[in-house]
PDB file of C-alpha atoms in Angstrom:
ATOM      1  CA  UNK A1102      13.472  20.454  25.367  1.00 46.00           C
ATOM      2  CA  UNK A1103      11.686  18.970  22.327  1.00 57.00           C
ATOM      3  CA  UNK A1104       8.368  17.048  22.195  1.00 62.00           C
ATOM      4  CA  UNK A1105       8.892  15.334  25.540  1.00 81.00           C
ATOM      5  CA  UNK A1106      12.383  14.042  24.782  1.00 92.00           C
ATOM      6  CA  UNK A1107      14.090  16.105  27.477  1.00 93.00           C
ATOM      7  CA  UNK A1108      17.297  18.092  26.916  1.00 96.00           C
ATOM      8  CA  UNK A1109      18.840  17.930  23.452  1.00 96.00           C
ATOM      9  CA  UNK A1110      22.346  18.247  22.061  1.00 96.00           C
ATOM     10  CA  UNK A1111      23.148  19.400  18.545  1.00 97.00           C
ATOM     11  CA  UNK A1112      25.861  17.185  17.118  1.00 97.00           C
ATOM     12  CA  UNK A1113      28.013  17.279  14.005  1.00 97.00           C
ATOM     13  CA  UNK A1114      27.716  14.501  11.428  1.00 98.00           C
ATOM     14  CA  UNK A1115      29.702  14.051   8.211  1.00 98.00           C
ATOM     15  CA  UNK A1116      32.449  16.351   9.433  1.00 96.00           C
ATOM     16  CA  UNK A1117      29.974  19.135  10.224  1.00 97.00           C
ATOM     17  CA  UNK A1118      28.086  19.010   6.925  1.00 97.00           C
ATOM     18  CA  UNK A1119      25.045  18.153   9.049  1.00 98.00           C
ATOM     19  CA  UNK A1120      24.218  19.460  12.518  1.00 98.00           C
ATOM     20  CA  UNK A1121      21.510  17.305  14.049  1.00 98.00           C
ATOM     21  CA  UNK A1122      19.597  17.424  17.325  1.00 97.00           C
ATOM     22  CA  UNK A1123      19.494  14.310  19.511  1.00 97.00           C
ATOM     23  CA  UNK A1124      18.184  13.639  23.009  1.00 96.00           C
ATOM     24  CA  UNK A1125      20.870  13.831  25.672  1.00 95.00           C
ATOM     25  CA  UNK A1126      19.345  10.934  27.611  1.00 92.00           C
ATOM     26  CA  UNK A1127      17.371   9.030  24.971  1.00 89.00           C
ATOM     27  CA  UNK A1128      18.430   7.108  21.889  1.00 90.00           C
ATOM     28  CA  UNK A1129      21.584   8.621  20.395  1.00 93.00           C
ATOM     29  CA  UNK A1130      22.986   7.634  17.025  1.00 93.00           C
ATOM     30  CA  UNK A1131      26.475   6.175  16.825  1.00 92.00           C
ATOM     31  CA  UNK A1132      28.060   5.291  13.486  1.00 97.00           C
ATOM     32  CA  UNK A1133      25.485   2.671  12.425  1.00 98.00           C
ATOM     33  CA  UNK A1134      23.010   5.021  10.670  1.00 98.00           C
ATOM     34  CA  UNK A1135      25.879   6.772   8.880  1.00 98.00           C
ATOM     35  CA  UNK A1136      27.218   3.459   7.561  1.00 98.00           C
ATOM     36  CA  UNK A1137      23.678   2.434   6.611  1.00 98.00           C
ATOM     37  CA  UNK A1138      23.183   5.604   4.564  1.00 98.00           C
ATOM     38  CA  UNK A1139      26.542   5.109   2.867  1.00 98.00           C
ATOM     39  CA  UNK A1140      25.536   1.602   1.708  1.00 98.00           C
ATOM     40  CA  UNK A1141      22.219   2.641   0.126  1.00 98.00           C
ATOM     41  CA  UNK A1142      22.698   2.499  -3.653  1.00 97.00           C
ATOM     42  CA  UNK A1143      20.296   5.346  -4.427  1.00 98.00           C
ATOM     43  CA  UNK A1144      20.231   7.524  -7.522  1.00 98.00           C
ATOM     44  CA  UNK A1145      18.849  11.065  -7.987  1.00 98.00           C
ATOM     45  CA  UNK A1146      15.107  11.091  -8.588  1.00 98.00           C
ATOM     46  CA  UNK A1147      14.363   7.959  -6.569  1.00 98.00           C
ATOM     47  CA  UNK A1148      11.783   7.624  -3.811  1.00 98.00           C
ATOM     48  CA  UNK A1149      13.306   6.470  -0.522  1.00 98.00           C
ATOM     49  CA  UNK A1150      11.646   5.315   2.712  1.00 98.00           C
ATOM     50  CA  UNK A1151      13.344   4.890   6.082  1.00 98.00           C
ATOM     51  CA  UNK A1152      11.540   2.623   8.540  1.00 98.00           C
ATOM     52  CA  UNK A1153      11.960   3.705  12.153  1.00 97.00           C
ATOM     53  CA  UNK A1154      13.713   6.906  11.155  1.00 97.00           C
ATOM     54  CA  UNK A1155      14.205   8.228  14.708  1.00 96.00           C
ATOM     55  CA  UNK A1156      15.712  11.702  14.570  1.00 97.00           C
ATOM     56  CA  UNK A1157      16.355  11.308  10.834  1.00 98.00           C
ATOM     57  CA  UNK A1158      20.101  10.651  10.985  1.00 98.00           C
ATOM     58  CA  UNK A1159      20.354   7.991   8.247  1.00 98.00           C
ATOM     59  CA  UNK A1160      17.936   9.687   5.843  1.00 98.00           C
ATOM     60  CA  UNK A1161      19.632  13.055   6.168  1.00 98.00           C
ATOM     61  CA  UNK A1162      23.104  11.548   5.732  1.00 98.00           C
ATOM     62  CA  UNK A1163      21.820   9.931   2.531  1.00 98.00           C
ATOM     63  CA  UNK A1164      20.284  13.221   1.370  1.00 98.00           C
ATOM     64  CA  UNK A1165      23.608  14.985   1.956  1.00 98.00           C
ATOM     65  CA  UNK A1166      25.294  12.506  -0.427  1.00 98.00           C
ATOM     66  CA  UNK A1167      22.627  11.999  -3.115  1.00 98.00           C
ATOM     67  CA  UNK A1168      20.662  14.999  -4.360  1.00 97.00           C
ATOM     68  CA  UNK A1169      17.192  14.914  -5.852  1.00 98.00           C
ATOM     69  CA  UNK A1170      15.745  12.154  -3.678  1.00 98.00           C
ATOM     70  CA  UNK A1171      12.162  12.125  -2.415  1.00 98.00           C
ATOM     71  CA  UNK A1172      12.637  11.074   1.210  1.00 98.00           C
ATOM     72  CA  UNK A1173      10.032   9.775   3.595  1.00 98.00           C
ATOM     73  CA  UNK A1174      10.349   8.401   7.099  1.00 98.00           C
ATOM     74  CA  UNK A1175       8.065   6.277   9.269  1.00 98.00           C
ATOM     75  CA  UNK A1176       8.511   6.665  13.033  1.00 98.00           C
ATOM     76  CA  UNK A1177       6.500   5.167  15.888  1.00 96.00           C
ATOM     77  CA  UNK A1178       7.416   7.755  18.547  1.00 95.00           C
ATOM     78  CA  UNK A1179       5.950  11.242  17.969  1.00 96.00           C
ATOM     79  CA  UNK A1180       8.803  13.035  19.748  1.00 96.00           C
ATOM     80  CA  UNK A1181      11.419  11.519  17.476  1.00 97.00           C
ATOM     81  CA  UNK A1182       9.278  12.153  14.396  1.00 97.00           C
ATOM     82  CA  UNK A1183       9.069  15.833  15.354  1.00 97.00           C
ATOM     83  CA  UNK A1184      12.823  15.912  15.910  1.00 97.00           C
ATOM     84  CA  UNK A1185      13.456  14.392  12.465  1.00 98.00           C
ATOM     85  CA  UNK A1186      11.321  17.107  10.881  1.00 98.00           C
ATOM     86  CA  UNK A1187      13.220  19.778  12.802  1.00 98.00           C
ATOM     87  CA  UNK A1188      16.583  18.318  11.792  1.00 98.00           C
ATOM     88  CA  UNK A1189      15.574  18.237   8.139  1.00 98.00           C
ATOM     89  CA  UNK A1190      14.284  21.814   8.160  1.00 98.00           C
ATOM     90  CA  UNK A1191      17.298  23.256   9.972  1.00 98.00           C
ATOM     91  CA  UNK A1192      19.692  21.537   7.545  1.00 98.00           C
ATOM     92  CA  UNK A1193      17.787  22.644   4.446  1.00 98.00           C
ATOM     93  CA  UNK A1194      16.799  19.104   3.441  1.00 98.00           C
ATOM     94  CA  UNK A1195      13.393  17.663   2.571  1.00 97.00           C
ATOM     95  CA  UNK A1196      12.203  14.719   4.683  1.00 98.00           C
ATOM     96  CA  UNK A1197       8.495  13.925   5.018  1.00 98.00           C
ATOM     97  CA  UNK A1198       7.984  12.014   8.291  1.00 98.00           C
ATOM     98  CA  UNK A1199       4.767  10.235   9.175  1.00 97.00           C
ATOM     99  CA  UNK A1200       3.938   8.645  12.497  1.00 97.00           C
ATOM    100  CA  UNK A1201       2.801   5.065  12.786  1.00 97.00           C
ATOM    101  CA  UNK A1202       3.579   1.422  13.412  1.00 97.00           C
ATOM    102  CA  UNK A1203       5.343  -0.437  10.605  1.00 97.00           C
ATOM    103  CA  UNK A1204       3.048  -3.409  11.272  1.00 97.00           C
ATOM    104  CA  UNK A1205       0.100  -1.137  10.417  1.00 96.00           C
ATOM    105  CA  UNK A1206       1.497   1.668   8.243  1.00 96.00           C
ATOM    106  CA  UNK A1207      -0.649   4.746   7.605  1.00 96.00           C
ATOM    107  CA  UNK A1208      -2.877   4.468   4.542  1.00 95.00           C
ATOM    108  CA  UNK A1209      -1.046   7.322   2.807  1.00 92.00           C
ATOM    109  CA  UNK A1210       2.210   5.393   3.052  1.00 95.00           C
ATOM    110  CA  UNK A1211       0.641   2.119   1.908  1.00 94.00           C
ATOM    111  CA  UNK A1212      -0.435   3.875  -1.283  1.00 95.00           C
ATOM    112  CA  UNK A1213       3.179   4.614  -2.254  1.00 97.00           C
ATOM    113  CA  UNK A1214       5.949   2.527  -3.783  1.00 98.00           C
ATOM    114  CA  UNK A1215       9.642   3.156  -3.223  1.00 98.00           C
ATOM    115  CA  UNK A1216      12.868   2.452  -5.084  1.00 98.00           C
ATOM    116  CA  UNK A1217      14.828   2.171  -1.837  1.00 98.00           C
ATOM    117  CA  UNK A1218      13.898   1.236   1.726  1.00 98.00           C
ATOM    118  CA  UNK A1219      16.442   1.449   4.542  1.00 98.00           C
ATOM    119  CA  UNK A1220      16.247   0.477   8.185  1.00 98.00           C
ATOM    120  CA  UNK A1221      18.319   0.151  11.353  1.00 97.00           C
ATOM    121  CA  UNK A1222      15.991  -2.177  13.326  1.00 97.00           C
ATOM    122  CA  UNK A1223      16.276  -2.681  17.090  1.00 96.00           C
ATOM    123  CA  UNK A1224      19.111  -5.072  17.856  1.00 89.00           C
ATOM    124  CA  UNK A1225      17.590  -7.066  20.735  1.00 61.00           C
ATOM    125  CA  UNK A1226      14.490  -9.286  20.736  1.00 69.00           C
ATOM    126  CA  UNK A1227      11.855  -8.442  23.352  1.00 58.00           C
ATOM    127  CA  UNK A1228      12.902  -9.777  26.750  1.00 61.00           C
ATOM    128  CA  UNK A1229      16.492 -10.448  25.686  1.00 53.00           C
ATOM    129  CA  UNK A1230      18.070  -7.652  27.725  1.00 48.00           C
ATOM    130  CA  UNK A1231      17.249  -5.512  30.744  1.00 55.00           C
ATOM    131  CA  UNK A1232      15.384  -2.459  29.432  1.00 55.00           C
ATOM    132  CA  UNK A1233      17.050   0.934  29.851  1.00 53.00           C
ATOM    133  CA  UNK A1234      15.324   3.582  31.940  1.00 58.00           C
ATOM    134  CA  UNK A1235      14.587   5.850  28.983  1.00 44.00           C
ATOM    135  CA  UNK A1236      11.557   4.576  26.996  1.00 58.00           C
ATOM    136  CA  UNK A1237      12.809   6.061  23.719  1.00 44.00           C
ATOM    137  CA  UNK A1238      16.122   4.285  24.033  1.00 48.00           C
ATOM    138  CA  UNK A1239      14.321   1.076  25.003  1.00 43.00           C
ATOM    139  CA  UNK A1240      12.163   1.166  21.871  1.00 51.00           C
ATOM    140  CA  UNK A1241      15.217   1.836  19.716  1.00 44.00           C
ATOM    141  CA  UNK A1242      17.119  -1.146  21.128  1.00 41.00           C
ATOM    142  CA  UNK A1243      14.460  -3.801  21.854  1.00 40.00           C
ATOM    143  CA  UNK A1244      12.007  -5.229  19.344  1.00 46.00           C
ATOM    144  CA  UNK A1245       8.300  -4.671  19.537  1.00 84.00           C
ATOM    145  CA  UNK A1246       7.819  -5.525  15.883  1.00 93.00           C
ATOM    146  CA  UNK A1247      10.076  -8.501  15.091  1.00 96.00           C
ATOM    147  CA  UNK A1248      12.988  -8.361  12.671  1.00 97.00           C
ATOM    148  CA  UNK A1249      10.850 -10.372  10.231  1.00 97.00           C
ATOM    149  CA  UNK A1250       8.130  -7.691  10.555  1.00 97.00           C
ATOM    150  CA  UNK A1251      10.624  -4.961   9.641  1.00 98.00           C
ATOM    151  CA  UNK A1252      11.830  -6.844   6.583  1.00 98.00           C
ATOM    152  CA  UNK A1253       8.318  -7.787   5.437  1.00 98.00           C
ATOM    153  CA  UNK A1254       7.192  -4.161   5.691  1.00 98.00           C
ATOM    154  CA  UNK A1255      10.234  -2.953   3.766  1.00 98.00           C
ATOM    155  CA  UNK A1256       9.702  -5.458   0.966  1.00 98.00           C
ATOM    156  CA  UNK A1257       5.992  -4.595   0.697  1.00 98.00           C
ATOM    157  CA  UNK A1258       6.797  -0.916   0.306  1.00 98.00           C
ATOM    158  CA  UNK A1259       9.317  -1.521  -2.491  1.00 98.00           C
ATOM    159  CA  UNK A1260       8.551  -1.320  -6.175  1.00 98.00           C
ATOM    160  CA  UNK A1261       9.525  -4.428  -8.162  1.00 98.00           C
ATOM    161  CA  UNK A1262      13.299  -4.346  -8.509  1.00 98.00           C
ATOM    162  CA  UNK A1263      13.717  -1.930  -5.608  1.00 98.00           C
ATOM    163  CA  UNK A1264      16.319  -2.434  -2.905  1.00 98.00           C
ATOM    164  CA  UNK A1265      16.068  -2.978   0.845  1.00 98.00           C
ATOM    165  CA  UNK A1266      19.151  -2.048   2.881  1.00 98.00           C
ATOM    166  CA  UNK A1267      19.647  -2.941   6.561  1.00 98.00           C
ATOM    167  CA  UNK A1268      22.287  -2.772   9.271  1.00 98.00           C
ATOM    168  CA  UNK A1269      22.174  -5.218  12.163  1.00 98.00           C
ATOM    169  CA  UNK A1270      24.239  -7.319  14.526  1.00 98.00           C
ATOM    170  CA  UNK A1271      26.253  -9.975  12.733  1.00 98.00           C
ATOM    171  CA  UNK A1272      24.641 -12.737  14.786  1.00 97.00           C
ATOM    172  CA  UNK A1273      21.221 -11.894  13.319  1.00 97.00           C
ATOM    173  CA  UNK A1274      22.338 -12.507   9.729  1.00 98.00           C
ATOM    174  CA  UNK A1275      20.628 -15.884   9.598  1.00 98.00           C
ATOM    175  CA  UNK A1276      17.299 -14.351  10.583  1.00 97.00           C
ATOM    176  CA  UNK A1277      17.693 -11.644   7.929  1.00 98.00           C
ATOM    177  CA  UNK A1278      18.405 -14.172   5.185  1.00 98.00           C
ATOM    178  CA  UNK A1279      15.467 -16.327   6.259  1.00 98.00           C
ATOM    179  CA  UNK A1280      13.139 -13.324   6.119  1.00 98.00           C
ATOM    180  CA  UNK A1281      14.114 -12.304   2.571  1.00 98.00           C
ATOM    181  CA  UNK A1282      14.215 -15.811   1.097  1.00 97.00           C
ATOM    182  CA  UNK A1283      11.732 -16.200  -1.733  1.00 96.00           C
ATOM    183  CA  UNK A1284      10.901 -12.480  -1.829  1.00 97.00           C
ATOM    184  CA  UNK A1285      14.220 -10.893  -2.750  1.00 98.00           C
ATOM    185  CA  UNK A1286      17.562 -11.874  -4.235  1.00 98.00           C
ATOM    186  CA  UNK A1287      20.847 -10.305  -5.307  1.00 98.00           C
ATOM    187  CA  UNK A1288      21.634 -10.271  -1.591  1.00 98.00           C
ATOM    188  CA  UNK A1289      24.868  -8.464  -0.770  1.00 98.00           C
ATOM    189  CA  UNK A1290      26.398  -8.924   2.674  1.00 98.00           C
ATOM    190  CA  UNK A1291      29.069  -6.561   3.940  1.00 98.00           C
ATOM    191  CA  UNK A1292      30.629  -7.565   7.281  1.00 98.00           C
ATOM    192  CA  UNK A1293      31.787  -4.679   9.472  1.00 98.00           C
ATOM    193  CA  UNK A1294      34.663  -5.534  11.806  1.00 97.00           C
ATOM    194  CA  UNK A1295      36.258  -3.291  14.423  1.00 96.00           C
ATOM    195  CA  UNK A1296      39.807  -4.272  13.464  1.00 96.00           C
ATOM    196  CA  UNK A1297      41.709  -6.508  11.085  1.00 94.00           C
ATOM    197  CA  UNK A1298      41.519 -10.082  12.333  1.00 93.00           C
ATOM    198  CA  UNK A1299      38.494  -9.411  14.560  1.00 96.00           C
ATOM    199  CA  UNK A1300      35.092 -10.988  14.037  1.00 97.00           C
ATOM    200  CA  UNK A1301      32.436  -8.811  12.426  1.00 98.00           C
ATOM    201  CA  UNK A1302      30.165  -7.078  14.937  1.00 97.00           C
ATOM    202  CA  UNK A1303      27.742  -5.686  12.331  1.00 98.00           C
ATOM    203  CA  UNK A1304      26.503  -6.649   8.903  1.00 98.00           C
ATOM    204  CA  UNK A1305      25.160  -4.402   6.202  1.00 98.00           C
ATOM    205  CA  UNK A1306      22.714  -6.290   3.990  1.00 98.00           C
ATOM    206  CA  UNK A1307      21.251  -5.139   0.692  1.00 98.00           C
ATOM    207  CA  UNK A1308      18.799  -7.125  -1.435  1.00 98.00           C
ATOM    208  CA  UNK A1309      16.619  -6.584  -4.465  1.00 98.00           C
ATOM    209  CA  UNK A1310      12.892  -7.321  -4.526  1.00 98.00           C
ATOM    210  CA  UNK A1311      11.912 -10.071  -6.940  1.00 98.00           C
ATOM    211  CA  UNK A1312      15.454 -10.864  -8.022  1.00 98.00           C
ATOM    212  CA  UNK A1313      16.727 -14.426  -8.410  1.00 96.00           C
ATOM    213  CA  UNK A1314      20.390 -13.395  -8.570  1.00 98.00           C
ATOM    214  CA  UNK A1315      22.781 -15.213  -6.213  1.00 97.00           C
ATOM    215  CA  UNK A1316      24.118 -13.977  -2.890  1.00 98.00           C
ATOM    216  CA  UNK A1317      27.408 -12.065  -2.750  1.00 98.00           C
ATOM    217  CA  UNK A1318      29.650 -11.872   0.323  1.00 98.00           C
ATOM    218  CA  UNK A1319      31.564  -8.612  -0.003  1.00 98.00           C
ATOM    219  CA  UNK A1320      35.023  -7.824   1.397  1.00 96.00           C
ATOM    220  CA  UNK A1321      34.692  -6.571   4.982  1.00 97.00           C
ATOM    221  CA  UNK A1322      34.799  -2.985   6.119  1.00 97.00           C
ATOM    222  CA  UNK A1323      37.525  -2.634   8.772  1.00 97.00           C
ATOM    223  CA  UNK A1324      36.804   0.335  11.018  1.00 97.00           C
ATOM    224  CA  UNK A1325      40.068   1.019  12.858  1.00 96.00           C
ATOM    225  CA  UNK A1326      43.662   1.266  11.661  1.00 91.00           C
ATOM    226  CA  UNK A1327      45.614  -0.787  14.152  1.00 85.00           C
ATOM    227  CA  UNK A1328      45.348  -4.135  15.884  1.00 85.00           C
ATOM    228  CA  UNK A1329      44.363  -2.499  19.193  1.00 86.00           C
ATOM    229  CA  UNK A1330      43.130   0.773  20.653  1.00 82.00           C
ATOM    230  CA  UNK A1331      46.559   1.302  22.202  1.00 82.00           C
ATOM    231  CA  UNK A1332      48.102   1.111  18.743  1.00 84.00           C
ATOM    232  CA  UNK A1333      45.834   3.602  16.936  1.00 83.00           C
ATOM    233  CA  UNK A1334      44.099   5.491  19.783  1.00 85.00           C
ATOM    234  CA  UNK A1335      40.749   4.648  18.201  1.00 86.00           C
ATOM    235  CA  UNK A1336      41.503   6.345  14.891  1.00 94.00           C
ATOM    236  CA  UNK A1337      39.451   5.172  11.935  1.00 96.00           C
ATOM    237  CA  UNK A1338      40.951   3.607   8.843  1.00 96.00           C
ATOM    238  CA  UNK A1339      40.858   5.621   5.613  1.00 96.00           C
ATOM    239  CA  UNK A1340      37.622   4.198   4.165  1.00 96.00           C
ATOM    240  CA  UNK A1341      35.392   4.598   7.233  1.00 97.00           C
ATOM    241  CA  UNK A1342      36.971   7.991   7.888  1.00 97.00           C
ATOM    242  CA  UNK A1343      35.850   9.152   4.432  1.00 97.00           C
ATOM    243  CA  UNK A1344      32.336   7.825   5.085  1.00 98.00           C
ATOM    244  CA  UNK A1345      31.963   9.291   8.573  1.00 97.00           C
ATOM    245  CA  UNK A1346      33.682  12.655   8.017  1.00 96.00           C
ATOM    246  CA  UNK A1347      33.148  13.368   4.314  1.00 96.00           C
ATOM    247  CA  UNK A1348      29.876  11.597   3.512  1.00 97.00           C
ATOM    248  CA  UNK A1349      31.471   9.194   1.019  1.00 97.00           C
ATOM    249  CA  UNK A1350      29.569   6.218  -0.354  1.00 97.00           C
ATOM    250  CA  UNK A1351      30.378   2.697   0.727  1.00 95.00           C
ATOM    251  CA  UNK A1352      31.003   1.700  -2.859  1.00 85.00           C
ATOM    252  CA  UNK A1353      31.329  -2.092  -2.717  1.00 83.00           C
ATOM    253  CA  UNK A1354      28.952  -4.234  -4.704  1.00 75.00           C
ATOM    254  CA  UNK A1355      26.119  -2.934  -6.852  1.00 66.00           C
ATOM    255  CA  UNK A1356      25.894   0.557  -8.183  1.00 51.00           C
ATOM    256  CA  UNK A1357      22.640   2.541  -8.249  1.00 46.00           C
ATOM    257  CA  UNK A1358      19.569   0.448  -8.984  1.00 45.00           C
ATOM    258  CA  UNK A1359      18.647  -0.395 -12.572  1.00 48.00           C
ATOM    259  CA  UNK A1360      15.991   2.199 -13.326  1.00 45.00           C
ATOM    260  CA  UNK A1361      14.354   0.208 -16.099  1.00 42.00           C
ATOM    261  CA  UNK A1362      11.399  -0.629 -13.836  1.00 41.00           C
ATOM    262  CA  UNK A1363      10.455   3.037 -13.229  1.00 39.00           C
TER     263      UNK A1363
END
């Protein structure tokens, strides 16, 4: 048991490089936070904030790939914030987690600026789906703060020239682009499709605060090898396999942020 979350399991991430606790019955990370971390173009020495960090999966996957980061997380639910701290400590990584609502961040967080902000916002607007029984899972999947709130908070916390990186359902891409318009540019969109020839189910989006550079649509990430589960038994293609098992970067598009604004 941990901070009211019920029974926990300790699961391997990045091929066992990380062993992270998650609730058995609450919100459990799939591959989305790992892909999110792989797409963050962070460099050693940068300050990084994860909004809605949950049990810390994305931040710790990023820390396992890029050394020398100053990592902070903001989490609404105290039980998950405590679990993120535990996961960081038991994996020998530094992650400072504060509790609070991204619509009203704690004063200590508002005083800071970050080179990178990352987020895996809830996928469903309030009232769009039947809520699950577990309240932690419900808050992870259904919006209280809107998607526009998440993006506005992320952009406010960035230093000029800093980057915001998100993962979301492909159908919400229009809402993401509307929320960043006028505040950020150099938008890079990476569709994530389950198989070759299939429509993208997810999008990874990265943008740069204050930039006027044009949008770039990147080549898609194809997750599985074959045209069907029967053909490949669910095996991942080489690129996602390297990301999920070895902690590789998702190297399309921009490299680490231009540090001239530091």
